[in-house]
Short mmCIF file of C-alpha atoms and ligand atoms in Angstrom, two decimals:
data_model
loop_
_atom_site.label_atom_id
_atom_site.label_comp_id
_atom_site.label_asym_id
_atom_site.label_seq_id
_atom_site.Cartn_x
_atom_site.Cartn_y
_atom_site.Cartn_z
CA MET A 1 4.85 136.73 156.12
CA HIS A 2 5.42 133.25 154.79
CA SER A 3 2.26 131.33 153.72
CA GLU A 4 2.16 127.90 155.43
CA THR A 5 0.64 126.35 152.21
CA ASN A 6 3.73 126.26 150.07
CA ARG A 7 6.27 124.78 152.38
CA VAL A 8 9.30 123.06 151.05
CA VAL A 9 10.74 120.41 153.26
CA VAL A 10 14.35 119.26 152.50
CA VAL A 11 15.43 115.95 154.09
CA GLY A 12 19.07 115.81 154.63
CA ALA A 13 21.23 118.76 155.83
CA GLY A 14 24.36 117.88 153.91
CA GLN A 15 26.04 119.50 150.93
CA SER A 16 23.04 119.22 148.53
CA GLY A 17 20.32 120.04 151.22
CA ALA A 18 22.14 123.13 152.43
CA GLU A 19 22.68 124.46 148.99
CA CYS A 20 19.17 123.67 147.96
CA VAL A 21 17.57 125.70 150.67
CA ALA A 22 19.99 128.64 149.89
CA ALA A 23 19.18 128.33 146.13
CA LEU A 24 15.43 128.33 146.94
CA ARG A 25 15.69 131.69 148.66
CA MET A 26 17.96 132.98 145.89
CA SER A 27 15.41 131.93 143.30
CA GLY A 28 12.62 133.78 145.05
CA HIS A 29 10.80 131.13 147.05
CA GLN A 30 8.96 133.03 149.66
CA GLY A 31 7.26 130.29 151.51
CA PRO A 32 8.51 128.37 154.59
CA ILE A 33 11.54 126.14 154.14
CA THR A 34 12.47 123.50 156.62
CA LEU A 35 15.83 121.66 156.44
CA ILE A 36 16.04 118.45 158.43
CA GLY A 37 19.25 116.64 159.32
CA GLU A 38 19.88 113.67 161.54
CA GLU A 39 23.39 114.63 162.24
CA PRO A 40 23.80 117.00 165.25
CA SER A 41 25.74 119.73 163.26
CA TYR A 42 24.72 122.38 160.90
CA PRO A 43 25.49 121.53 157.26
CA TYR A 44 29.17 121.02 156.68
CA ALA A 45 31.53 120.05 153.88
CA ARG A 46 32.68 116.51 153.88
CA PRO A 47 35.85 116.87 151.65
CA PRO A 48 38.05 118.29 154.42
CA LEU A 49 37.19 115.20 156.62
CA SER A 50 39.87 113.23 154.77
CA LYS A 51 42.14 116.19 154.20
CA ALA A 52 42.62 119.46 156.27
CA TYR A 53 40.30 118.56 158.99
CA LEU A 54 41.74 115.13 159.69
CA SER A 55 45.21 116.57 159.63
CA GLY A 56 44.27 119.31 162.13
CA LYS A 57 44.87 122.11 159.60
CA ALA A 58 41.16 123.09 159.55
CA GLY A 59 38.75 123.50 162.44
CA VAL A 60 35.11 122.56 162.56
CA GLU A 61 34.13 126.15 161.95
CA ASP A 62 35.96 125.98 158.63
CA LEU A 63 33.69 123.23 157.39
CA HIS A 64 30.32 124.96 157.56
CA ILE A 65 28.91 125.28 154.12
CA ARG A 66 27.14 128.53 155.13
CA PRO A 67 27.53 130.43 158.58
CA PRO A 68 24.82 128.85 160.73
CA ALA A 69 23.28 132.30 161.35
CA THR A 70 22.40 132.83 157.65
CA TYR A 71 19.73 130.18 157.78
CA GLU A 72 17.74 132.11 160.50
CA GLN A 73 18.39 135.33 158.64
CA GLN A 74 16.80 133.87 155.46
CA GLY A 75 13.89 132.41 157.45
CA ILE A 76 14.98 128.84 156.92
CA ASP A 77 13.95 126.54 159.72
CA VAL A 78 16.81 124.15 160.34
CA ARG A 79 16.26 121.06 162.59
CA VAL A 80 19.36 119.13 163.18
CA GLY A 81 19.52 115.91 165.28
CA THR A 82 16.23 115.03 163.65
CA ARG A 83 15.60 112.00 161.61
CA VAL A 84 12.70 111.55 159.03
CA VAL A 85 11.38 108.11 159.40
CA ALA A 86 8.56 108.06 156.95
CA ILE A 87 6.85 109.93 154.08
CA ASP A 88 3.12 110.00 153.66
CA ARG A 89 2.84 110.86 150.01
CA ALA A 90 -0.96 110.89 149.99
CA GLY A 91 -1.09 113.25 152.88
CA ARG A 92 2.04 115.12 151.85
CA SER A 93 3.81 114.96 155.15
CA VAL A 94 6.93 113.58 156.71
CA ALA A 95 7.16 111.87 160.09
CA PHE A 96 9.94 112.44 162.55
CA ASP A 97 11.64 110.04 164.90
CA ASP A 98 10.14 111.92 167.86
CA GLY A 99 6.59 111.04 166.56
CA THR A 100 5.79 114.49 165.26
CA SER A 101 5.19 115.25 161.56
CA LEU A 102 5.31 118.16 159.16
CA SER A 103 3.31 118.77 155.95
CA TYR A 104 4.87 119.84 152.75
CA GLU A 105 3.93 121.17 149.41
CA ARG A 106 7.18 120.04 147.94
CA LEU A 107 9.68 117.56 149.46
CA VAL A 108 13.29 117.37 148.48
CA LEU A 109 15.23 114.11 149.37
CA ALA A 110 18.84 115.00 149.89
CA THR A 111 19.73 112.02 152.00
CA GLY A 112 23.24 111.34 150.67
CA GLY A 113 24.77 107.98 151.62
CA ARG A 114 26.66 106.09 154.29
CA ALA A 115 29.97 104.31 154.24
CA ARG A 116 29.73 100.73 152.91
CA ARG A 117 30.54 98.29 155.78
CA LEU A 118 32.78 95.20 155.60
CA PRO A 119 30.36 92.36 156.57
CA VAL A 120 32.72 90.77 159.01
CA PRO A 121 31.53 89.62 162.50
CA GLY A 122 32.99 91.77 165.31
CA LEU A 123 34.21 94.49 163.03
CA ASP A 124 31.35 96.92 163.65
CA THR A 125 32.06 96.93 167.38
CA ALA A 126 35.92 97.00 167.08
CA PRO A 127 36.94 100.43 168.57
CA ASN A 128 39.93 100.77 166.33
CA VAL A 129 38.03 100.02 163.01
CA HIS A 130 36.87 103.15 161.26
CA TYR A 131 34.87 104.42 158.38
CA LEU A 132 34.78 108.03 157.17
CA ARG A 133 31.62 109.90 156.26
CA THR A 134 30.76 112.22 159.06
CA LEU A 135 32.41 114.56 161.66
CA ALA A 136 31.61 112.00 164.22
CA ASP A 137 33.69 109.46 162.34
CA VAL A 138 36.75 111.74 162.46
CA ALA A 139 36.07 112.40 166.20
CA ALA A 140 36.13 108.64 166.79
CA MET A 141 39.35 108.01 165.00
CA ARG A 142 41.53 111.16 165.37
CA HIS A 143 43.19 110.27 168.62
CA ARG A 144 44.60 107.06 167.09
CA PHE A 145 46.42 109.19 164.38
CA VAL A 146 49.58 109.58 166.37
CA PRO A 147 53.20 109.31 165.32
CA GLY A 148 54.44 105.73 165.03
CA ALA A 149 50.91 104.16 165.08
CA ARG A 150 50.29 101.55 162.39
CA LEU A 151 47.40 102.17 160.10
CA VAL A 152 45.90 99.70 157.63
CA VAL A 153 43.67 101.24 154.96
CA VAL A 154 41.28 98.74 153.32
CA GLY A 155 40.32 100.05 149.88
CA GLY A 156 42.52 102.15 147.47
CA GLY A 157 39.84 104.65 146.47
CA TYR A 158 40.01 108.43 146.89
CA VAL A 159 38.89 108.43 150.55
CA GLY A 160 41.42 105.67 151.57
CA LEU A 161 44.31 107.24 149.68
CA GLU A 162 43.61 110.67 151.10
CA VAL A 163 43.51 109.26 154.66
CA ALA A 164 46.77 107.48 153.88
CA ALA A 165 48.33 110.69 152.82
CA VAL A 166 47.21 112.59 155.96
CA ALA A 167 48.42 109.71 158.16
CA ARG A 168 51.86 109.79 156.70
CA GLY A 169 51.93 113.52 157.30
CA LEU A 170 51.16 112.69 160.92
CA GLY A 171 53.84 110.14 161.21
CA LEU A 172 51.89 106.85 161.00
CA ALA A 173 53.24 103.73 159.28
CA VAL A 174 50.61 103.11 156.59
CA THR A 175 49.60 100.15 154.50
CA VAL A 176 46.96 100.39 151.81
CA LEU A 177 45.24 97.16 150.69
CA GLU A 178 43.49 97.07 147.38
CA ALA A 179 41.81 93.95 146.08
CA LEU A 180 41.97 95.08 142.44
CA PRO A 181 45.11 95.06 140.36
CA ARG A 182 45.40 98.87 140.91
CA VAL A 183 44.24 101.72 143.08
CA LEU A 184 41.52 104.01 141.85
CA ALA A 185 40.80 101.26 139.15
CA ARG A 186 37.06 102.24 138.75
CA VAL A 187 37.72 105.87 138.04
CA THR A 188 40.99 106.38 136.34
CA ALA A 189 43.29 105.11 133.69
CA PRO A 190 46.09 102.62 134.53
CA GLN A 191 48.72 105.46 134.12
CA VAL A 192 47.01 107.53 136.81
CA SER A 193 46.66 104.65 139.14
CA ALA A 194 50.45 103.83 138.58
CA PHE A 195 51.21 107.52 139.33
CA TYR A 196 49.33 107.47 142.67
CA GLN A 197 50.93 104.12 143.58
CA ARG A 198 54.35 105.69 142.98
CA ILE A 199 53.60 108.86 144.86
CA HIS A 200 52.41 106.99 147.89
CA ALA A 201 55.45 104.70 147.80
CA GLU A 202 57.70 107.66 147.51
CA GLU A 203 55.99 109.09 150.70
CA GLY A 204 56.56 105.79 152.41
CA VAL A 205 53.10 104.11 152.21
CA GLU A 206 53.15 100.47 151.41
CA VAL A 207 50.57 100.11 148.72
CA ARG A 208 49.53 96.52 148.01
CA VAL A 209 47.31 95.83 145.07
CA ASP A 210 45.71 92.50 144.20
CA THR A 211 45.54 91.94 147.85
CA ALA A 212 42.27 90.53 149.22
CA VAL A 213 41.54 90.81 152.93
CA THR A 214 40.21 87.46 154.27
CA GLY A 215 39.88 88.20 157.98
CA PHE A 216 40.83 90.06 161.17
CA ALA A 217 42.28 88.96 164.43
CA PHE A 218 40.83 90.50 167.54
CA ALA A 219 42.17 91.32 171.03
CA PRO A 220 40.13 90.37 174.04
CA ASP A 221 38.59 94.04 174.16
CA GLY A 222 37.32 93.60 170.65
CA SER A 223 40.12 95.64 168.91
CA VAL A 224 41.63 94.39 165.70
CA THR A 225 45.10 93.50 166.16
CA SER A 226 46.01 92.22 162.60
CA VAL A 227 44.52 91.94 159.15
CA GLU A 228 44.69 88.51 157.40
CA LEU A 229 45.28 88.34 153.65
CA LYS A 230 44.37 85.78 151.08
CA SER A 231 47.99 85.00 150.67
CA GLY A 232 48.07 83.75 154.26
CA GLU A 233 50.05 86.83 155.50
CA THR A 234 48.95 88.95 158.39
CA ILE A 235 49.64 92.55 159.03
CA ASP A 236 49.81 93.82 162.52
CA THR A 237 48.00 97.06 163.05
CA ASP A 238 46.81 99.72 165.60
CA VAL A 239 44.04 101.16 163.49
CA VAL A 240 42.02 100.17 160.46
CA LEU A 241 40.30 102.59 158.04
CA VAL A 242 37.84 100.94 155.69
CA GLY A 243 37.18 102.95 152.57
CA ILE A 244 35.15 100.64 150.24
CA GLY A 245 32.53 103.04 148.94
CA LEU A 246 29.14 104.47 149.60
CA VAL A 247 25.70 103.03 150.07
CA PRO A 248 23.02 105.61 149.00
CA ASN A 249 20.37 106.34 151.62
CA VAL A 250 17.29 105.47 149.59
CA GLU A 251 15.23 103.65 152.16
CA LEU A 252 12.87 106.51 152.80
CA ALA A 253 12.14 106.86 149.08
CA GLU A 254 11.89 103.11 148.56
CA GLU A 255 9.46 102.56 151.48
CA SER A 256 7.17 105.25 150.15
CA GLY A 257 6.99 103.61 146.78
CA LEU A 258 9.29 105.78 144.74
CA LEU A 259 11.43 104.16 142.09
CA VAL A 260 14.96 103.33 143.34
CA ASP A 261 17.61 101.85 141.14
CA ASN A 262 21.13 102.46 142.63
CA GLY A 263 19.74 105.74 143.91
CA ILE A 264 16.45 107.63 143.74
CA VAL A 265 15.45 107.84 140.23
CA VAL A 266 14.98 111.45 139.04
CA ASP A 267 14.76 113.12 135.65
CA GLU A 268 17.06 116.00 134.49
CA TYR A 269 14.92 118.48 136.55
CA CYS A 270 15.55 116.30 139.76
CA ARG A 271 11.95 115.25 139.83
CA THR A 272 10.83 111.79 140.92
CA ALA A 273 7.68 110.33 139.47
CA ASP A 274 5.68 111.97 142.27
CA PRO A 275 5.25 115.68 141.20
CA ALA A 276 5.59 116.77 144.87
CA ILE A 277 8.99 114.99 145.48
CA LEU A 278 12.46 115.86 144.15
CA SER A 279 15.80 114.50 144.99
CA VAL A 280 19.38 115.81 144.83
CA GLY A 281 22.89 114.74 145.47
CA ASP A 282 24.73 111.47 146.13
CA CYS A 283 21.43 109.65 146.66
CA THR A 284 20.08 110.27 143.11
CA ASN A 285 20.29 108.15 139.90
CA HIS A 286 19.90 110.84 137.19
CA PRO A 287 20.17 111.16 133.34
CA CYS A 288 23.75 112.11 132.46
CA GLY A 289 24.19 113.78 129.02
CA GLU A 290 27.87 112.81 129.15
CA ASN A 291 27.35 109.24 128.35
CA GLY A 292 23.70 109.23 127.30
CA GLY A 293 22.89 106.98 130.20
CA ARG A 294 22.08 107.35 133.90
CA ARG A 295 24.60 107.83 136.67
CA ARG A 296 24.83 108.30 140.44
CA LEU A 297 27.59 110.68 141.13
CA GLU A 298 29.30 111.29 144.47
CA SER A 299 30.82 114.71 144.36
CA VAL A 300 30.31 118.25 145.63
CA PRO A 301 29.93 119.82 142.22
CA ASN A 302 27.14 117.36 141.46
CA ALA A 303 25.42 118.01 144.77
CA SER A 304 25.70 121.80 144.30
CA GLU A 305 24.38 121.79 140.73
CA GLN A 306 21.47 119.42 141.41
CA ALA A 307 20.57 121.60 144.37
CA ARG A 308 20.30 124.65 142.11
CA VAL A 309 18.40 122.70 139.47
CA ALA A 310 15.83 121.50 141.98
CA ALA A 311 15.37 125.00 143.38
CA ALA A 312 14.75 126.20 139.86
CA THR A 313 12.26 123.49 139.23
CA ILE A 314 10.43 124.31 142.46
CA THR A 315 10.29 128.08 141.84
CA GLY A 316 8.90 127.63 138.39
CA ASN A 317 11.98 128.33 136.15
CA PRO A 318 12.94 124.77 135.32
CA ARG A 319 16.23 124.20 133.57
CA PRO A 320 17.67 120.72 133.00
CA TYR A 321 20.86 119.43 134.56
CA THR A 322 23.47 119.65 131.89
CA ALA A 323 26.70 120.40 133.80
CA VAL A 324 29.82 118.40 132.89
CA PRO A 325 30.74 116.37 136.04
CA TRP A 326 33.97 117.30 137.79
CA PHE A 327 35.74 116.30 140.97
CA TRP A 328 38.89 116.81 142.86
CA SER A 329 41.28 115.05 145.29
CA ASP A 330 44.17 116.26 147.44
CA GLN A 331 46.96 113.83 148.40
CA TYR A 332 50.22 115.32 149.86
CA ASP A 333 51.12 118.22 147.60
CA VAL A 334 49.35 116.69 144.60
CA LYS A 335 45.94 118.03 143.47
CA LEU A 336 43.91 116.00 141.08
CA GLN A 337 41.15 117.72 139.17
CA THR A 338 39.07 115.61 136.95
CA VAL A 339 36.40 116.51 134.51
CA GLY A 340 33.96 114.47 132.41
CA LEU A 341 33.28 110.72 132.75
CA SER A 342 35.96 108.55 131.42
CA THR A 343 33.93 105.26 131.19
CA GLY A 344 33.75 103.81 127.82
CA TYR A 345 36.97 105.63 126.52
CA ASP A 346 38.86 104.07 123.62
CA ASP A 347 42.19 105.97 123.99
CA VAL A 348 44.12 107.70 126.78
CA VAL A 349 46.70 110.33 126.02
CA ILE A 350 49.22 111.46 128.54
CA ARG A 351 50.39 115.00 128.41
CA GLY A 352 53.61 115.33 130.27
CA THR A 353 55.18 112.46 132.03
CA ALA A 354 53.28 110.21 134.57
CA ASP A 355 56.24 108.14 135.47
CA THR A 356 58.36 110.88 137.06
CA GLY A 357 57.56 114.24 138.65
CA ARG A 358 54.15 115.21 140.11
CA SER A 359 52.30 117.12 137.39
CA PHE A 360 50.76 115.79 134.14
CA ALA A 361 47.31 115.32 132.45
CA ALA A 362 45.55 112.22 131.17
CA PHE A 363 42.94 112.85 128.36
CA TYR A 364 40.27 110.21 127.65
CA LEU A 365 39.21 110.09 124.11
CA LYS A 366 36.25 108.39 122.48
CA ASP A 367 35.86 108.33 118.74
CA GLY A 368 38.57 110.96 118.47
CA ALA A 369 36.81 113.53 120.90
CA VAL A 370 38.02 114.50 124.38
CA ARG A 371 35.44 113.18 126.77
CA ALA A 372 37.25 113.44 130.14
CA ALA A 373 40.50 114.55 131.61
CA ASP A 374 42.54 113.93 134.93
CA VAL A 375 44.71 117.02 135.49
CA ILE A 376 47.38 116.67 138.09
CA SER A 377 48.61 119.81 139.85
CA SER A 378 47.99 122.18 136.97
CA PRO A 379 45.03 124.48 137.54
CA ARG A 380 45.59 126.33 134.36
CA ASP A 381 45.56 123.07 132.23
CA PHE A 382 42.40 122.11 134.19
CA THR A 383 40.61 125.25 133.09
CA ALA A 384 41.42 124.51 129.48
CA ALA A 385 40.61 120.80 129.87
CA LYS A 386 37.16 121.65 131.19
CA LYS A 387 36.47 123.51 127.96
CA LEU A 388 37.93 120.81 125.77
CA VAL A 389 35.71 118.28 127.48
CA ALA A 390 32.58 120.52 127.23
CA GLN A 391 33.30 121.02 123.56
CA ARG A 392 34.01 117.44 122.98
CA ALA A 393 36.95 118.79 121.04
CA GLU A 394 38.60 116.57 118.39
CA ILE A 395 42.30 116.96 118.92
CA SER A 396 44.89 114.54 117.72
CA PRO A 397 46.78 112.63 120.39
CA ALA A 398 50.05 114.11 119.06
CA SER A 399 48.71 117.65 119.55
CA LEU A 400 47.51 116.82 123.09
CA GLN A 401 51.02 115.50 123.98
CA ASP A 402 52.79 118.50 122.53
CA LEU A 403 53.97 120.46 125.54
CA SER A 404 55.16 123.34 123.33
CA VAL A 405 51.53 124.30 122.64
CA PRO A 406 49.49 125.59 125.58
CA LEU A 407 46.18 123.58 125.95
CA LYS A 408 44.17 126.77 125.83
CA GLN A 409 45.46 127.36 122.26
CA MET A 410 43.68 124.09 121.30
CA LEU A 411 40.25 125.44 122.26
C1 FAD B 501 35.82 111.92 153.33
C2 FAD B 501 35.12 112.43 152.14
C3 FAD B 501 35.86 113.12 151.34
C4 FAD B 501 35.32 113.65 150.17
N1 FAD B 501 36.00 114.38 149.23
C5 FAD B 501 35.52 114.91 148.17
C6 FAD B 501 36.22 115.80 147.26
O1 FAD B 501 37.43 115.98 147.47
N2 FAD B 501 35.65 116.27 146.25
C7 FAD B 501 34.24 116.10 145.95
O2 FAD B 501 33.70 116.60 144.99
N3 FAD B 501 33.51 115.35 146.87
C8 FAD B 501 34.09 114.74 147.94
N4 FAD B 501 33.35 113.94 148.76
C9 FAD B 501 31.96 113.64 148.44
C10 FAD B 501 31.06 114.79 148.75
O3 FAD B 501 31.35 115.08 150.18
C11 FAD B 501 29.58 114.22 148.68
O4 FAD B 501 29.39 114.06 147.18
C12 FAD B 501 28.56 115.27 149.14
O5 FAD B 501 28.64 115.41 150.54
C13 FAD B 501 27.23 114.75 148.83
O6 FAD B 501 26.27 115.64 149.33
P1 FAD B 501 24.74 115.15 149.65
O7 FAD B 501 24.06 116.34 150.23
O8 FAD B 501 24.18 114.39 148.56
O9 FAD B 501 24.97 113.95 150.79
P2 FAD B 501 25.54 114.20 152.26
O10 FAD B 501 26.58 115.31 152.33
O11 FAD B 501 26.01 112.77 152.70
O12 FAD B 501 24.40 114.70 153.18
C14 FAD B 501 23.22 113.85 153.40
C15 FAD B 501 22.75 114.20 154.75
O13 FAD B 501 21.38 113.59 154.97
C16 FAD B 501 21.20 113.06 156.26
N5 FAD B 501 20.10 112.10 156.23
C17 FAD B 501 20.00 110.97 155.60
N6 FAD B 501 18.79 110.38 155.87
C18 FAD B 501 18.18 111.27 156.66
C19 FAD B 501 16.89 111.14 157.26
N7 FAD B 501 16.02 110.10 157.10
N8 FAD B 501 16.46 112.13 158.07
C20 FAD B 501 17.34 113.27 158.30
N9 FAD B 501 18.61 113.42 157.78
C21 FAD B 501 18.97 112.33 156.89
C22 FAD B 501 22.61 112.49 156.47
O14 FAD B 501 22.86 112.17 157.84
C23 FAD B 501 23.55 113.47 155.83
O15 FAD B 501 23.97 114.43 156.91
C24 FAD B 501 33.98 113.41 149.84
C25 FAD B 501 33.15 112.64 150.76
C26 FAD B 501 33.72 112.14 151.99
C27 FAD B 501 32.98 111.34 152.88
#
């Protein structure tokens, strides 16, 4: 029998919320657990939304993070289609959009984020302009992904490039518009950006960098018919996908007086300044051992690890978040796996060739130590790269470049 006094309420039924409730039971939490999500679905993985699910190769049942039945089996009360609208910190309860409320002993905010919108009048109501964060977003756009349709992707980040790849596979004519001088500029080295620009060009995507969008032309029904560029050019289109980043969902925390600074501020145990409230996933700003500072990360591995750390904190076996960040992206037949944080590097070493072919690695060095790596289509090298980054291995650029010596021998 669960005691009602030690209820954990998790707000946000996405990757981190779903993993947190599972980790709580795994860690021995016996009290009631309630998982609340405003989306109508049971927790699902978002990565396939811009990959196998958008292309039609995966169905919705393949997306579930855990089979829905397991929540009930583990005594986890899941309330989907339910939005938390306020936190009463003094009274330790959350209020729902239907006017009811629920008390908690511990509260976990796992509210994720939402797609950043382009602030252009008319765009939010244009039926052929799409953002990609949820299953509902895919449902709204998928019927437009038909052979011969013209797609303009605004933003050369991971989501935009993955959608471009899927769209090519489905036979669309695709143009990617990136305002900065290269795609993936904030997250990778110029050589990796150049690689992706080449791959997309080889696949028939027109990638235009240094290309700022200045406006849109609309049809009488409100649809966008063309995209206007700073150069004065216009690009006719049937569908627009805007992929310009994420805005963390921090309003609940902020309105309840918790500290927010590009994310809900937590320590390495996922605790906010309120001992009863923790936070996990894309919505958190947390200490990051990798660069000694604080970061807000948007990745499944981060969401999963923070979920486990929060569960450990709640169940009285605290351990700090020390995992080295990693991430992946699939475009065409190319799998990128990246580990560590490349910000602040002073040297990039390319192992293999980035200018031809579809497999190589980029190592980011700082003060002679390997701090991060982007490994393209080589899982074996990625396994070794993870260890090199974790060890902050000091390896000369010449050794890293020497293809005759397997990476794992450098450990
Ligand atoms: C298209 C796409 C592709 C991606 N590809 C990759 C990839 O290849 N690799 C990778 O590592 N990561 C990828 N990611 C990122 C990854 O999906 C996220 O990092 C991860 O989902 C974060 O989990 P989260 O639980 O923090 O947030 P989310 O998964 O966003 O979940 C938060 C949930 O909380 C709900 N919520 C918010 N506020 C409330 C409220 N007040 N009341 C109730 N519910 C609320 C939201 O509706 C949402 O369902 C991708 C993301 C997208 C969108």
